[in-house]
Coordinates of C-alpha atoms and ligand atoms in Angstrom, one line a residue:
X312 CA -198.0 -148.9 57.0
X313 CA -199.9 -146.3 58.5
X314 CA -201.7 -147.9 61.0
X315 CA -200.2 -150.3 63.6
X316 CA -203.3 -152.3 63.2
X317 CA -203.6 -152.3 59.2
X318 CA -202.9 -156.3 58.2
X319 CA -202.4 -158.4 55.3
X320 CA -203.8 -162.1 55.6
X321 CA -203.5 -162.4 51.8
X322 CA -199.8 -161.5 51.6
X323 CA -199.2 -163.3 55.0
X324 CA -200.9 -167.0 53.7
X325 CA -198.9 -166.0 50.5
X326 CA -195.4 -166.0 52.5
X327 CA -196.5 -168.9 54.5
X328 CA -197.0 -171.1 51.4
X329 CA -193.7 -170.0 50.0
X330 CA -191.6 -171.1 52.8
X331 CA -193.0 -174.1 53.0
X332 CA -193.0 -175.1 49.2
X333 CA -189.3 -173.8 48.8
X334 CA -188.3 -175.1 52.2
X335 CA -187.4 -172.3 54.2
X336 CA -189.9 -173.3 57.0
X337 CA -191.8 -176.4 58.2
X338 CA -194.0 -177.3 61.0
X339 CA -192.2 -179.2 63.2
X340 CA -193.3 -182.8 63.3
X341 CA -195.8 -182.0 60.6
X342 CA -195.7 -185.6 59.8
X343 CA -197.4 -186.7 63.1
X344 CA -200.1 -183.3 63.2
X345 CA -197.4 -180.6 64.3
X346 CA -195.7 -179.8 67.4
X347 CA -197.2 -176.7 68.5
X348 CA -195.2 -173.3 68.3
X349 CA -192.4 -174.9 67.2
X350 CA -190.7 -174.6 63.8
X351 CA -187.6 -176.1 61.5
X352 CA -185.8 -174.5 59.3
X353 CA -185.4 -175.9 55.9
X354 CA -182.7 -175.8 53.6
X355 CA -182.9 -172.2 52.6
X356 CA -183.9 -171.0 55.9
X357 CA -181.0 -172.9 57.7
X358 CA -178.8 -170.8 55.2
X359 CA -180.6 -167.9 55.8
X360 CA -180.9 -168.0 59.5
X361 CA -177.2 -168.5 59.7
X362 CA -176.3 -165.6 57.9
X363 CA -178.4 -163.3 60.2
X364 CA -176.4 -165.1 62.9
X365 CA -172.9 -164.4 61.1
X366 CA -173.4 -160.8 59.9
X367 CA -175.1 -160.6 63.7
X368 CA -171.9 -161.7 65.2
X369 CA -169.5 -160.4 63.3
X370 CA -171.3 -156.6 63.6
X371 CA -171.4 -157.1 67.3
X372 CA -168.9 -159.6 68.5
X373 CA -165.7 -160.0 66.2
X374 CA -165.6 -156.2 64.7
X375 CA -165.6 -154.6 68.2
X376 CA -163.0 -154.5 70.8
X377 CA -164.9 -154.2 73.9
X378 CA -167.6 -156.7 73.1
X379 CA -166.7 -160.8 73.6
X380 CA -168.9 -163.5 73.0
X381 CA -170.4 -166.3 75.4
X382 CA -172.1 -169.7 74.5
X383 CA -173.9 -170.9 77.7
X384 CA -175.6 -173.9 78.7
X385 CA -179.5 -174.2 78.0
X386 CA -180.1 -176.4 81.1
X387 CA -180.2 -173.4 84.0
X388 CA -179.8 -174.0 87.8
X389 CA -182.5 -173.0 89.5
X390 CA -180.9 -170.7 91.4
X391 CA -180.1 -169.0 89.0
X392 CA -183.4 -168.0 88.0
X393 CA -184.8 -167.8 91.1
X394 CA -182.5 -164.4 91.7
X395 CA -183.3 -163.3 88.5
X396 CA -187.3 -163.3 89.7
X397 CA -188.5 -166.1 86.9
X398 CA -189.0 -168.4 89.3
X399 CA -192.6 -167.8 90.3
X400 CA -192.5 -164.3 88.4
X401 CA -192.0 -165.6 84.6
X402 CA -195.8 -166.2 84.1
X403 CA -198.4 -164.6 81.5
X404 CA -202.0 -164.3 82.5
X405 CA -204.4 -166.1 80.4
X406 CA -208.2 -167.0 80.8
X407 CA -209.9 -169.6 78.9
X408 CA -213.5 -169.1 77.4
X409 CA -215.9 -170.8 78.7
X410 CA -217.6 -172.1 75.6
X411 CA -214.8 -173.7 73.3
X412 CA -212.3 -173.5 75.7
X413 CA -209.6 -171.8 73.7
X414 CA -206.8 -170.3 76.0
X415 CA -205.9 -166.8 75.4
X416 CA -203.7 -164.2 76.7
X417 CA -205.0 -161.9 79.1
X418 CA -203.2 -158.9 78.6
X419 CA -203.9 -159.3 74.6
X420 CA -207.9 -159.3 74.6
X421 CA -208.8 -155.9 72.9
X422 CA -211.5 -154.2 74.8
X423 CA -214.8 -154.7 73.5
X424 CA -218.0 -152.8 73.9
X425 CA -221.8 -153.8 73.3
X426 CA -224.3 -155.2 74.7
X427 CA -224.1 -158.5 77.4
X428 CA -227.2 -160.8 77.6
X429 CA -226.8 -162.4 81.0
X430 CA -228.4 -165.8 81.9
X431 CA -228.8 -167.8 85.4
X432 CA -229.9 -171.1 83.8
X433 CA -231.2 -173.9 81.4
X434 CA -233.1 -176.6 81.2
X435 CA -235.0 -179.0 78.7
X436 CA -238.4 -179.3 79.6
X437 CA -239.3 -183.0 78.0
X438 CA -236.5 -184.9 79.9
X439 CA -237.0 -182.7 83.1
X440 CA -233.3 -181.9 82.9
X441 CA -231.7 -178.5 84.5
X442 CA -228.9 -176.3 84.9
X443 CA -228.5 -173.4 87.2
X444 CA -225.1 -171.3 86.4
X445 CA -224.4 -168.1 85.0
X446 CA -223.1 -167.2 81.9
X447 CA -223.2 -164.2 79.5
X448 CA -222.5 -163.6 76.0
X449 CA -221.2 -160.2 74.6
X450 CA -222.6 -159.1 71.1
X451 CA -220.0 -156.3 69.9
X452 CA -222.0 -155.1 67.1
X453 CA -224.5 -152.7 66.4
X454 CA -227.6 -153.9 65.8
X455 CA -226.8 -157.6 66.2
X456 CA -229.4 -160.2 66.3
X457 CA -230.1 -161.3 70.3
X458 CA -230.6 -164.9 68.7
X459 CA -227.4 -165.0 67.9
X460 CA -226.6 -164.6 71.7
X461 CA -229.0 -167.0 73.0
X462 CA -227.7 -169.5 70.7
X463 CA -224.5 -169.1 71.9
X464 CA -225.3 -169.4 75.3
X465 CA -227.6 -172.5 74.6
X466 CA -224.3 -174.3 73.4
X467 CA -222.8 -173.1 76.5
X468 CA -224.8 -175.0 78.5
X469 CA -225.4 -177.8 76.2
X470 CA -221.9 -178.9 77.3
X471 CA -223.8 -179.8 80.3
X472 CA -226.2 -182.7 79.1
X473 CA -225.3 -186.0 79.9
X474 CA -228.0 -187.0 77.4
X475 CA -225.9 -186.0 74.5
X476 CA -229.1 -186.7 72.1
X477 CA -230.5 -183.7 73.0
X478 CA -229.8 -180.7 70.6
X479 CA -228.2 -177.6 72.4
X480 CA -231.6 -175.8 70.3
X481 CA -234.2 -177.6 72.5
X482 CA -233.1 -175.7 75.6
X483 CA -234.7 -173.5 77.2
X484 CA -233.0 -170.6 78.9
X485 CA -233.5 -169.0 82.6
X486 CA -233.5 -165.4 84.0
X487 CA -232.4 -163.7 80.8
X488 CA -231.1 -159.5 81.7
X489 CA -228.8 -157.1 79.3
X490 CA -226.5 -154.8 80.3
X491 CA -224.2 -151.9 78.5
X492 CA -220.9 -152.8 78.4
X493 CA -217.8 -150.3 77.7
X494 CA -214.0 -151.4 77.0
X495 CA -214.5 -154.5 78.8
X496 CA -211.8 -157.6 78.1
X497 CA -213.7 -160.6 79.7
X498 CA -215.6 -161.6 76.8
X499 CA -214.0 -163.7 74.1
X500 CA -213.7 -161.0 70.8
X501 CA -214.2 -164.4 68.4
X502 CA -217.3 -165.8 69.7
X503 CA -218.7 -163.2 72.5
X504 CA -218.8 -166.0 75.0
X505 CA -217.6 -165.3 78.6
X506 CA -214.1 -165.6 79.6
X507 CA -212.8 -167.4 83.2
X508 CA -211.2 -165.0 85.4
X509 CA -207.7 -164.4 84.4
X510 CA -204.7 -166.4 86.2
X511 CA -201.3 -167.0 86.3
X512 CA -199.4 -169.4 83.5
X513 CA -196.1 -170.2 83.9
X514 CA -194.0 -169.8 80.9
X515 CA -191.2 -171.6 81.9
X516 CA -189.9 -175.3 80.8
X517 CA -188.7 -177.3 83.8
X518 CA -187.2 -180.8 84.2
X519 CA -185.6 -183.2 86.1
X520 CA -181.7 -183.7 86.0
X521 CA -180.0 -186.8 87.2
X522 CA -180.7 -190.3 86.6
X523 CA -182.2 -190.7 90.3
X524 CA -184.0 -187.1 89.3
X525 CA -187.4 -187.1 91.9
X526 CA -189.6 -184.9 90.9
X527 CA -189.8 -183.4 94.2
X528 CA -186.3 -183.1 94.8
X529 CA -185.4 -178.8 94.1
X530 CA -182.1 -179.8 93.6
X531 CA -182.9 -182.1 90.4
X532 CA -185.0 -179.4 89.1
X533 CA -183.7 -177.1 86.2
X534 CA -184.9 -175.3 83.8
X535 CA -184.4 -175.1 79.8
X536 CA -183.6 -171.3 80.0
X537 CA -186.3 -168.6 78.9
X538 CA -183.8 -165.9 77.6
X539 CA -180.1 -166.2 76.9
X540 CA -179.3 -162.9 79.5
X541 CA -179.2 -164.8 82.5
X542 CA -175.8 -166.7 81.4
X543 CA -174.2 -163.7 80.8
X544 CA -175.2 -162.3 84.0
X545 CA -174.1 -165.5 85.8
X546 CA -170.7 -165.7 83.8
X547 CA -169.3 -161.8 83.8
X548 CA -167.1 -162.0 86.8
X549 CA -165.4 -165.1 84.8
X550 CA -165.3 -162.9 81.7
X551 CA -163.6 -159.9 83.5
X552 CA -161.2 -161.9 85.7
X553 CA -160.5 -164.4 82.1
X554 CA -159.6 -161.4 80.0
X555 CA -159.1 -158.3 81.6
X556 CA -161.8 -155.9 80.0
X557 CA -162.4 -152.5 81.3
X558 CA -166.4 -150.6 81.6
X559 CA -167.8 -149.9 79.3
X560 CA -167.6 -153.7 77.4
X561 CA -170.3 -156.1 76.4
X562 CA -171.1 -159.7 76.5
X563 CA -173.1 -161.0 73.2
X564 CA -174.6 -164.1 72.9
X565 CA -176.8 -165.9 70.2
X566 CA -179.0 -168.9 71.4
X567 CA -182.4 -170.9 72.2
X568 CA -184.4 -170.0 74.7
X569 CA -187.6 -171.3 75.8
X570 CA -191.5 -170.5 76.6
X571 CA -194.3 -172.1 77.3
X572 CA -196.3 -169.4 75.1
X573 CA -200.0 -169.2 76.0
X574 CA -200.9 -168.6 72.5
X575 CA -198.1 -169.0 70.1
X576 CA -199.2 -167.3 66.7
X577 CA -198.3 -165.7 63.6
X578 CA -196.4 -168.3 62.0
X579 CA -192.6 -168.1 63.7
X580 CA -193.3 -165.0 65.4
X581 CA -194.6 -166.0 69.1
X582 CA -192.6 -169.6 69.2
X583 CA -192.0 -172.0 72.2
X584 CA -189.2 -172.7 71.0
X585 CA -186.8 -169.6 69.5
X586 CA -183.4 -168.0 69.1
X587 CA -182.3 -164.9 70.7
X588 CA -179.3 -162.2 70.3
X589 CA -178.8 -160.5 72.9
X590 CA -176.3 -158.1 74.5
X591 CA -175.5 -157.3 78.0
X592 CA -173.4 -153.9 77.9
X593 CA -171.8 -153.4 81.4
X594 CA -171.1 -149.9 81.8
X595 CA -170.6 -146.9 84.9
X596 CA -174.0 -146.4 86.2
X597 CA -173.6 -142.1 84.8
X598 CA -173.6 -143.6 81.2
X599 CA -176.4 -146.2 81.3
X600 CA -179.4 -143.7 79.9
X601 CA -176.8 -142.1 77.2
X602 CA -175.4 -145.8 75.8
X603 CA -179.3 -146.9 76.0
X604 CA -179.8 -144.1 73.2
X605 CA -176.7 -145.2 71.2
X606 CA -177.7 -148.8 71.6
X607 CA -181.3 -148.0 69.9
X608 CA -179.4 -145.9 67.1
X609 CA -176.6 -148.7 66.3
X610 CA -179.4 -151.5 66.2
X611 CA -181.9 -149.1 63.9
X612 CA -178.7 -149.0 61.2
X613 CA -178.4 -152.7 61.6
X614 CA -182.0 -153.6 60.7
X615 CA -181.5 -150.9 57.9
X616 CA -177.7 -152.7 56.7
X617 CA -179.5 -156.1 56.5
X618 CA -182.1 -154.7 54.3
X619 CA -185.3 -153.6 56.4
X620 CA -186.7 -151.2 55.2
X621 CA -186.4 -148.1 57.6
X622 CA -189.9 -147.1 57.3
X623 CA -191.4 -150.3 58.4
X624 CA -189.3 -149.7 61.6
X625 CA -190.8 -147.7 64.8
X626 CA -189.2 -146.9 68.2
X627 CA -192.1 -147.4 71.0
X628 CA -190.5 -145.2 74.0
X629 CA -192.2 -147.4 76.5
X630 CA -193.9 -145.3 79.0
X631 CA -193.8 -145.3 82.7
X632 CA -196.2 -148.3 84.0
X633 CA -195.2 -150.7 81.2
X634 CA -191.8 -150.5 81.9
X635 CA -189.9 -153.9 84.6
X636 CA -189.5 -151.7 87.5
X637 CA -186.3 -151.3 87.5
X638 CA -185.7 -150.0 84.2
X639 CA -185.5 -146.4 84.3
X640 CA -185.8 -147.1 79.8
X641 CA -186.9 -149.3 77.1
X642 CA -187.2 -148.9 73.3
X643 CA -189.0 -151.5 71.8
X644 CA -188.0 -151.6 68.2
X645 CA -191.3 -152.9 66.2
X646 CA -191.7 -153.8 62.4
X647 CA -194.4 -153.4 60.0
X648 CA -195.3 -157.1 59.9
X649 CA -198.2 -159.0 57.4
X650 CA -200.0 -159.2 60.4
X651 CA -199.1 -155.9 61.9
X652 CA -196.9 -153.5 63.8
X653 CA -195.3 -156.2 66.2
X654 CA -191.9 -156.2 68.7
X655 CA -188.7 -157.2 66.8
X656 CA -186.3 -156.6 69.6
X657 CA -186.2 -154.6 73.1
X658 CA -183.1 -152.0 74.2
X659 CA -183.7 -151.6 78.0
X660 CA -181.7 -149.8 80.6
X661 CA -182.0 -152.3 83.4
X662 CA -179.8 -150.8 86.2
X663 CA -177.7 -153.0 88.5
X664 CA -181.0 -155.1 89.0
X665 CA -179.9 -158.5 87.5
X666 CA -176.2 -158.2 88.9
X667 CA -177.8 -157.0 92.1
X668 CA -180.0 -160.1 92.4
X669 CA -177.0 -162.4 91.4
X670 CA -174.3 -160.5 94.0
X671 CA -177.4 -161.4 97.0
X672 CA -178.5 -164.4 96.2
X673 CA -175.2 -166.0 95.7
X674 CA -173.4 -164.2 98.5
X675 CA -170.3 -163.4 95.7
X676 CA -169.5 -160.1 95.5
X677 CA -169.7 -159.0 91.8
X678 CA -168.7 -155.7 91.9
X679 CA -166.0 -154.1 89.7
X680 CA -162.9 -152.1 90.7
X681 CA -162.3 -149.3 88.9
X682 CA -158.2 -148.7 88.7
X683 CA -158.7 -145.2 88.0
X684 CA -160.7 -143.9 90.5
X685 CA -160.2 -146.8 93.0
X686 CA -163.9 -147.3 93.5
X687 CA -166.1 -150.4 93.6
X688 CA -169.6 -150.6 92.2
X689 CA -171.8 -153.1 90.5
X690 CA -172.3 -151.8 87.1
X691 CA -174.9 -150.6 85.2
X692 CA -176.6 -152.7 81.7
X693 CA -177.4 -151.9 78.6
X694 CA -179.4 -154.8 77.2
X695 CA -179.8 -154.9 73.3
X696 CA -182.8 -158.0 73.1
X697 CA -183.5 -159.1 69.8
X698 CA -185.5 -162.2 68.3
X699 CA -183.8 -164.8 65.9
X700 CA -186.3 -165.8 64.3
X701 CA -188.5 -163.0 64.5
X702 CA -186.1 -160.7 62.4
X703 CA -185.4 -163.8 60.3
X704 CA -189.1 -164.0 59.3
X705 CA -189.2 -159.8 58.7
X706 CA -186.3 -160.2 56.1
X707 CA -188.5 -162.6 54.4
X708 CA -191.8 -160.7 55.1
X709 CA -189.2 -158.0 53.6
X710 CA -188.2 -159.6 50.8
X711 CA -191.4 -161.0 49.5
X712 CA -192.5 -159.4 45.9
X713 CA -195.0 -159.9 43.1
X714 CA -194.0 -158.2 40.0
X715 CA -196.5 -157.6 37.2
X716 CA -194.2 -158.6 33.9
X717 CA -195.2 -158.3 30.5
X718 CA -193.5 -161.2 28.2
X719 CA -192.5 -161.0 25.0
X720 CA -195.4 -162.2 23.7
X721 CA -197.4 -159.8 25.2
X722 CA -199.5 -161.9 28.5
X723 CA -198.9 -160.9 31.6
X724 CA -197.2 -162.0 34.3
X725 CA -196.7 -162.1 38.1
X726 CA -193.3 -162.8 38.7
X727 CA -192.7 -163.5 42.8
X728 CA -188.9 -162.5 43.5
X729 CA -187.5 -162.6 47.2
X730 CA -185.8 -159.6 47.3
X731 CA -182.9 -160.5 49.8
X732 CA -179.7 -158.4 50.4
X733 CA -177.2 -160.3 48.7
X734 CA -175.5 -160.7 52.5
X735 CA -178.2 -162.2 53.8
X736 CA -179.5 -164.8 50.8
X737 CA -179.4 -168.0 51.5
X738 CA -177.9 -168.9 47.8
X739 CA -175.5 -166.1 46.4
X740 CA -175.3 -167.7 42.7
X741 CA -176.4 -170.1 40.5
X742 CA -174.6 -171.4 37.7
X743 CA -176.6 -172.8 35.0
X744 CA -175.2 -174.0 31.8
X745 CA -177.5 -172.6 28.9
X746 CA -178.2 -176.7 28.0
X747 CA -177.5 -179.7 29.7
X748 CA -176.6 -181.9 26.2
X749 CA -174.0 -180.2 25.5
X750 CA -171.0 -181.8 27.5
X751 CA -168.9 -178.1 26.6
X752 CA -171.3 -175.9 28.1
X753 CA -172.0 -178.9 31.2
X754 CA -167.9 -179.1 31.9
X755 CA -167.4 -175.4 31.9
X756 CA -170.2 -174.9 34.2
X757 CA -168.8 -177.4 36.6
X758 CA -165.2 -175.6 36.5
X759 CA -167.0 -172.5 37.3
X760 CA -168.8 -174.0 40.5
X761 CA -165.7 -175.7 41.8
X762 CA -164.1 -172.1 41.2
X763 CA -167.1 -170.2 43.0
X764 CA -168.0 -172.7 45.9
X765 CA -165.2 -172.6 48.3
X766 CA -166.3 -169.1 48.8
X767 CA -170.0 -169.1 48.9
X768 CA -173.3 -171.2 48.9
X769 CA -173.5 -171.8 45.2
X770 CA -176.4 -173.7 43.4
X771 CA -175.9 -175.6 40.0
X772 CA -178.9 -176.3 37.9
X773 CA -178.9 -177.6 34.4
X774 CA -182.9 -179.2 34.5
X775 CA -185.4 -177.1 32.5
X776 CA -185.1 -174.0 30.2
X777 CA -183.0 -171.2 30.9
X778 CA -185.5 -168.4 32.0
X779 CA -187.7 -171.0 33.9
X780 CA -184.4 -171.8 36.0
X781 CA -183.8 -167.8 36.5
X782 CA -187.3 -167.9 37.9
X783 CA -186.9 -170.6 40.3
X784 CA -183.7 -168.8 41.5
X785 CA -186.0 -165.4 41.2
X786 CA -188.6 -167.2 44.0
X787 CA -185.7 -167.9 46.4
X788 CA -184.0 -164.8 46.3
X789 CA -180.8 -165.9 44.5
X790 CA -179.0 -162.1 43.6
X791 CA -176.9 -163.7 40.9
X792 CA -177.6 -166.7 38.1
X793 CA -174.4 -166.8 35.9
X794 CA -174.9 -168.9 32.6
X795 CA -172.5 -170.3 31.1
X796 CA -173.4 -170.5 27.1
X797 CA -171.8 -170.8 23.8
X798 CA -169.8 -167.2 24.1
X799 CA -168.1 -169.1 27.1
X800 CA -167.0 -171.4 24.6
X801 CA -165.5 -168.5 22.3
X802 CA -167.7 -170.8 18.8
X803 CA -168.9 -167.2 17.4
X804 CA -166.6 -164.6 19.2
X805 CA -163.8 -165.7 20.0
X806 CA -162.9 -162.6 21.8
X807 CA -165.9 -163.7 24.3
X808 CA -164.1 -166.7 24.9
X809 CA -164.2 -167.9 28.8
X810 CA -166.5 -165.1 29.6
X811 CA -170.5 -165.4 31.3
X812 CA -173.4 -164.3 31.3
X813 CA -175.1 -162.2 35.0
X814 CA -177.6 -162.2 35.2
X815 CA -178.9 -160.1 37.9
X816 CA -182.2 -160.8 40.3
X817 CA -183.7 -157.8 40.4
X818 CA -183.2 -155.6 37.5
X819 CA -183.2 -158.8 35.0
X820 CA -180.4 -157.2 33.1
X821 CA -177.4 -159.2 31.9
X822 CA -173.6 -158.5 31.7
X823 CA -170.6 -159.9 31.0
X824 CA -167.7 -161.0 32.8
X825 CA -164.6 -163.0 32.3
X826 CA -164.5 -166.1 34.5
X827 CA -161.0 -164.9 35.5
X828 CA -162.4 -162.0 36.9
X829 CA -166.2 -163.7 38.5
X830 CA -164.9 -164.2 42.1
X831 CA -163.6 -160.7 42.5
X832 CA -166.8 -159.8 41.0
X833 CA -169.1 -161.6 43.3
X834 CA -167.1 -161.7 46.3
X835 CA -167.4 -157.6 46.5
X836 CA -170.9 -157.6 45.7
X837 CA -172.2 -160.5 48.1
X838 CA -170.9 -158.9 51.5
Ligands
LIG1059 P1 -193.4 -160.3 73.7 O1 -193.9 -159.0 74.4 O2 -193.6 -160.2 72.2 O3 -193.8 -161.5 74.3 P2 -191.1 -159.9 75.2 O4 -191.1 -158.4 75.4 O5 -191.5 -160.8 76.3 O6 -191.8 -160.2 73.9 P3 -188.3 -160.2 75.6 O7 -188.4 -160.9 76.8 O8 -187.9 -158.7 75.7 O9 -189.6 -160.3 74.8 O10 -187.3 -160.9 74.6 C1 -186.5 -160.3 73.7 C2 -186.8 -160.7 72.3 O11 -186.9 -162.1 72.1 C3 -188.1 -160.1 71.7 O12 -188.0 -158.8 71.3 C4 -188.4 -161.1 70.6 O13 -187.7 -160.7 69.4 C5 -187.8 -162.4 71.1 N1 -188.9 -163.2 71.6 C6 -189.5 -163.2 72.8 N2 -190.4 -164.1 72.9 C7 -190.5 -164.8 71.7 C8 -191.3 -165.8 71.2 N3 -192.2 -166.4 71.9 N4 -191.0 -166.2 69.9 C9 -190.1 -165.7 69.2 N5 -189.3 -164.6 69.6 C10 -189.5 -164.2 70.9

């Protein structure tokens, strides 16, 4: 995609349907209108969202000797993100527009340019009724009707009338004046109507711990934790002192982490409630900037390994200015989504800030002795940040296809096939006796998913014709479908005896393979 703007609603509602008809993803408490920014994973996208987490892991936890893994608490003590700076500090600012009251994010408003019709007032003649307060209304293209902006400030101000018989069109308006505007961000880009002044939101969940919890008690007060970091930060001195580790080592963890998002958006993109990975590398403060570049290397070959495509990917060197303060870098890593070029995961360089913070505010020295050189110093992180569910829903924006088929008797066809690294699909193989009469074919099938399912999320299907069941396994991004038919039975060749049928997801091509030999098979193609 050539431009980070470009979009795709079409493909993007077609995803969104998808999930939700195969059950990857629902609205959580869809039943009672939906909860907000929060999402559950269906069948398939429980399966799917636990491999990310395992080939995650295992990458970056289990196949590396100087990274361990943590699993902290979500409920966070205060005081611990009070050092951190989130207390007071985690906060987004939003404004709210004036006319329909939608809430949106500050910093995300698109400048706008145009013209701005300015009133002072309104009233309504007949009933002697008046309002005196100013509002204005941007109109952001050329040549726009100035109806269209009187109209919408009418409605502003009809808000106002007690007498809620009175139609917003009956008002008059006071002290109209237009002025030029350039690149300005107070104006609401759907409607044109002025925007409040922007102010702080807190992003942060808190509560009340303790059955005697008073809300005005600090010491009851804790927090459901907006990023998984902090825990790490909070638990390294245990980590060193548990298992002896030497710089440069790394502490991964995989878990929820929660915000009260001013706008959540884009299906699971921008969530209240989401998943994180993230890795804290602890290193000598003369290596941070170098590791920060091999940090953004290894995580690019990961998105390419679990089947993004490297072109879809861009490295944003965040420029001085945007930067925390205290990072001297950040990459953000950003993917071609439906809906544009968005954030899939942050590398920053963040100094000794957050064991800094920590070391002050608890009064516990966390510094580390260096044997070799007999020195102590706080050390230096590396943080690899990367969204759960984000990449989760760019391996199935990824993965989503519509192929133009022509069948055999000549129509044409869209066939929709979620293209999935084997590793990463949510069901591996399906075995699908060619017809469910025939007990043969029905009782070799089942031997061969007793053989197969130790080993791997198998599905076993016997409803419906053959190629409609490939399909269905086509539109959920099953690699294999084996079938077992009357070959497997050895009734014409009997040299095709206990043999199958693969039939692969992509290509569409078949081969054949002895059942003696179908684990081997799978097992070294599935990984
Ligand atoms: P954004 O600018 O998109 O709000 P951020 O820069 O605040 O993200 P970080 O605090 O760096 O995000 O968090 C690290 C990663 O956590 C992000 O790269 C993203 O993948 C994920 N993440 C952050 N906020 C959300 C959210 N509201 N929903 C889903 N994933 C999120």
């Amino acid at each position: 995609m050539a431009n980070k703007d470009q979009t795709d609603t079409a493909r993007m509602e077609k995803i969104v349907s998808l999930c939700k008809r195969k059950g990857f993803i629902f609205q959580s408490a869809e039943l009672y209108g939906g909860l907000n920014g929060c999402w559950d994973y269906g069948p398939l996208g429980a399966e799917l969202k636990r491999n990310l987490k395992e080939v995650w892991w295992r990458k970056n936890v289990q196949e590396r000797e100087d990274i361990l893994g943590l699993d902290g608490s979500i409920l966070t003590h205060q005081a611990v993100l009070t050092a951190s700076g989130h207390v007071g500090g985690f906060s987004d600012p939003m404004c709210d527009c004036l006319l329909t009251k939608a809430r949106l994010r500050a910093d995300q408003i698109e400048p706008q340019s145009g013209v701005a019709y300015h009133y002072t007032g309104a009233s309504h003649e007949e009933s002697g009724w008046s309002v005196e307060r100013p509002y204005s209304v941007l109109l952001n293209q050329p040549n726009q009707d100035e109806n269209k902006a009187r109209k919408t400030a009418k409605e502003f101000y009809a808000q106002f009338l007690k007498d809620k018989q009175i139609s917003f069109k009956q008002l008059s308006l006071h002290g109209e004046t237009t002025s030029e505007e350039e690149n300005v961000t107070n104006y609401n880009p759907e409607n044109g109507s002025l925007l409040t002044e922007p102010r702080d939101f807190e992003l942060m969940f808190k509560t009340q711990m303790g059955a005697s919890a008073d809300e005005n008690d600090p010491n009851a007060t804790a927090y459901l934790r907006p990023e998984t970091a902090q825990s790490i930060f909070v638990q390294y001195k245990n980590v060193i002192d548990s298992n002896r580790v030497k710089l440069p080592f790394g502490i991964a963890q995989i878990g929820k982490a929660f915000r009260n998002e001013i706008n959540p958006r884009n299906f699971t993109f921008r969530s209240r409630e989401f998943e994180q990975m993230e890795i804290e590398y602890f290193c000598k403060p003369e290596d941070g900037l170098a590791l920060t570049d091999q940090w953004l290397e290894n995580r690019l070959a990961f998105y390419d390994e679990i089947g993004l495509d490297p072109e879809k990917l861009h490295v944003l060197d965040v420029p001085d200015g945007e930067r925390a303060h205290y990072s001297q870098k950040t990459y953000d890593i950003e993917y071609d989504f439906p809906f544009g070029q968005q954030e899939l995961e942050g590398v920053a360089y963040r100094g000794d800030y957050d064991l800094g913070k920590h070391q002050k505010h608890s009064g516990k020295p966390l510094e580390y002795f260096d044997e070799s050189t007999k020195e102590r110093f706080i050390p230096h992180v590396v943080e690899p940040s990367a969204g759960c569910d984000r990449t989760v829903l760019a391996l199935i924006c990824e993965a989503f296809d519509e192929e133009d088929l022509t069948k055999q008797d000549g129509k044409q066809d869209i066939r929709t096939v979620m293209r999935f690294k084997p590793a990463i699909a949510p069901i591996k193989v399906a075995v699908l006796p060619l017809l469910k009469n025939k007990p043969e074919l029905v009782e070799k099938a089942k031997e061969v998913r007793n053989l197969l399912q130790p080993y791997m999320n198998v599905f076993y299907d016997e409803a419906a014709a053959i190629g409609r069941r490939y399909r269905r396994q086509d539109e959920i991004g099953t690699p294999f479908c084996v079938a077992i038919d009357f070959e497997t039975l050895g009734e014409e060749d009997p040299s095709l005896k206990d043999t199958v049928t693969i039939r692969h997801r992509d290509s569409m091509k078949q081969e054949r393979v002895s059942i003696k030999d179908l684990l081997t098979w799978l097992l070294t193609r599935i990984r």
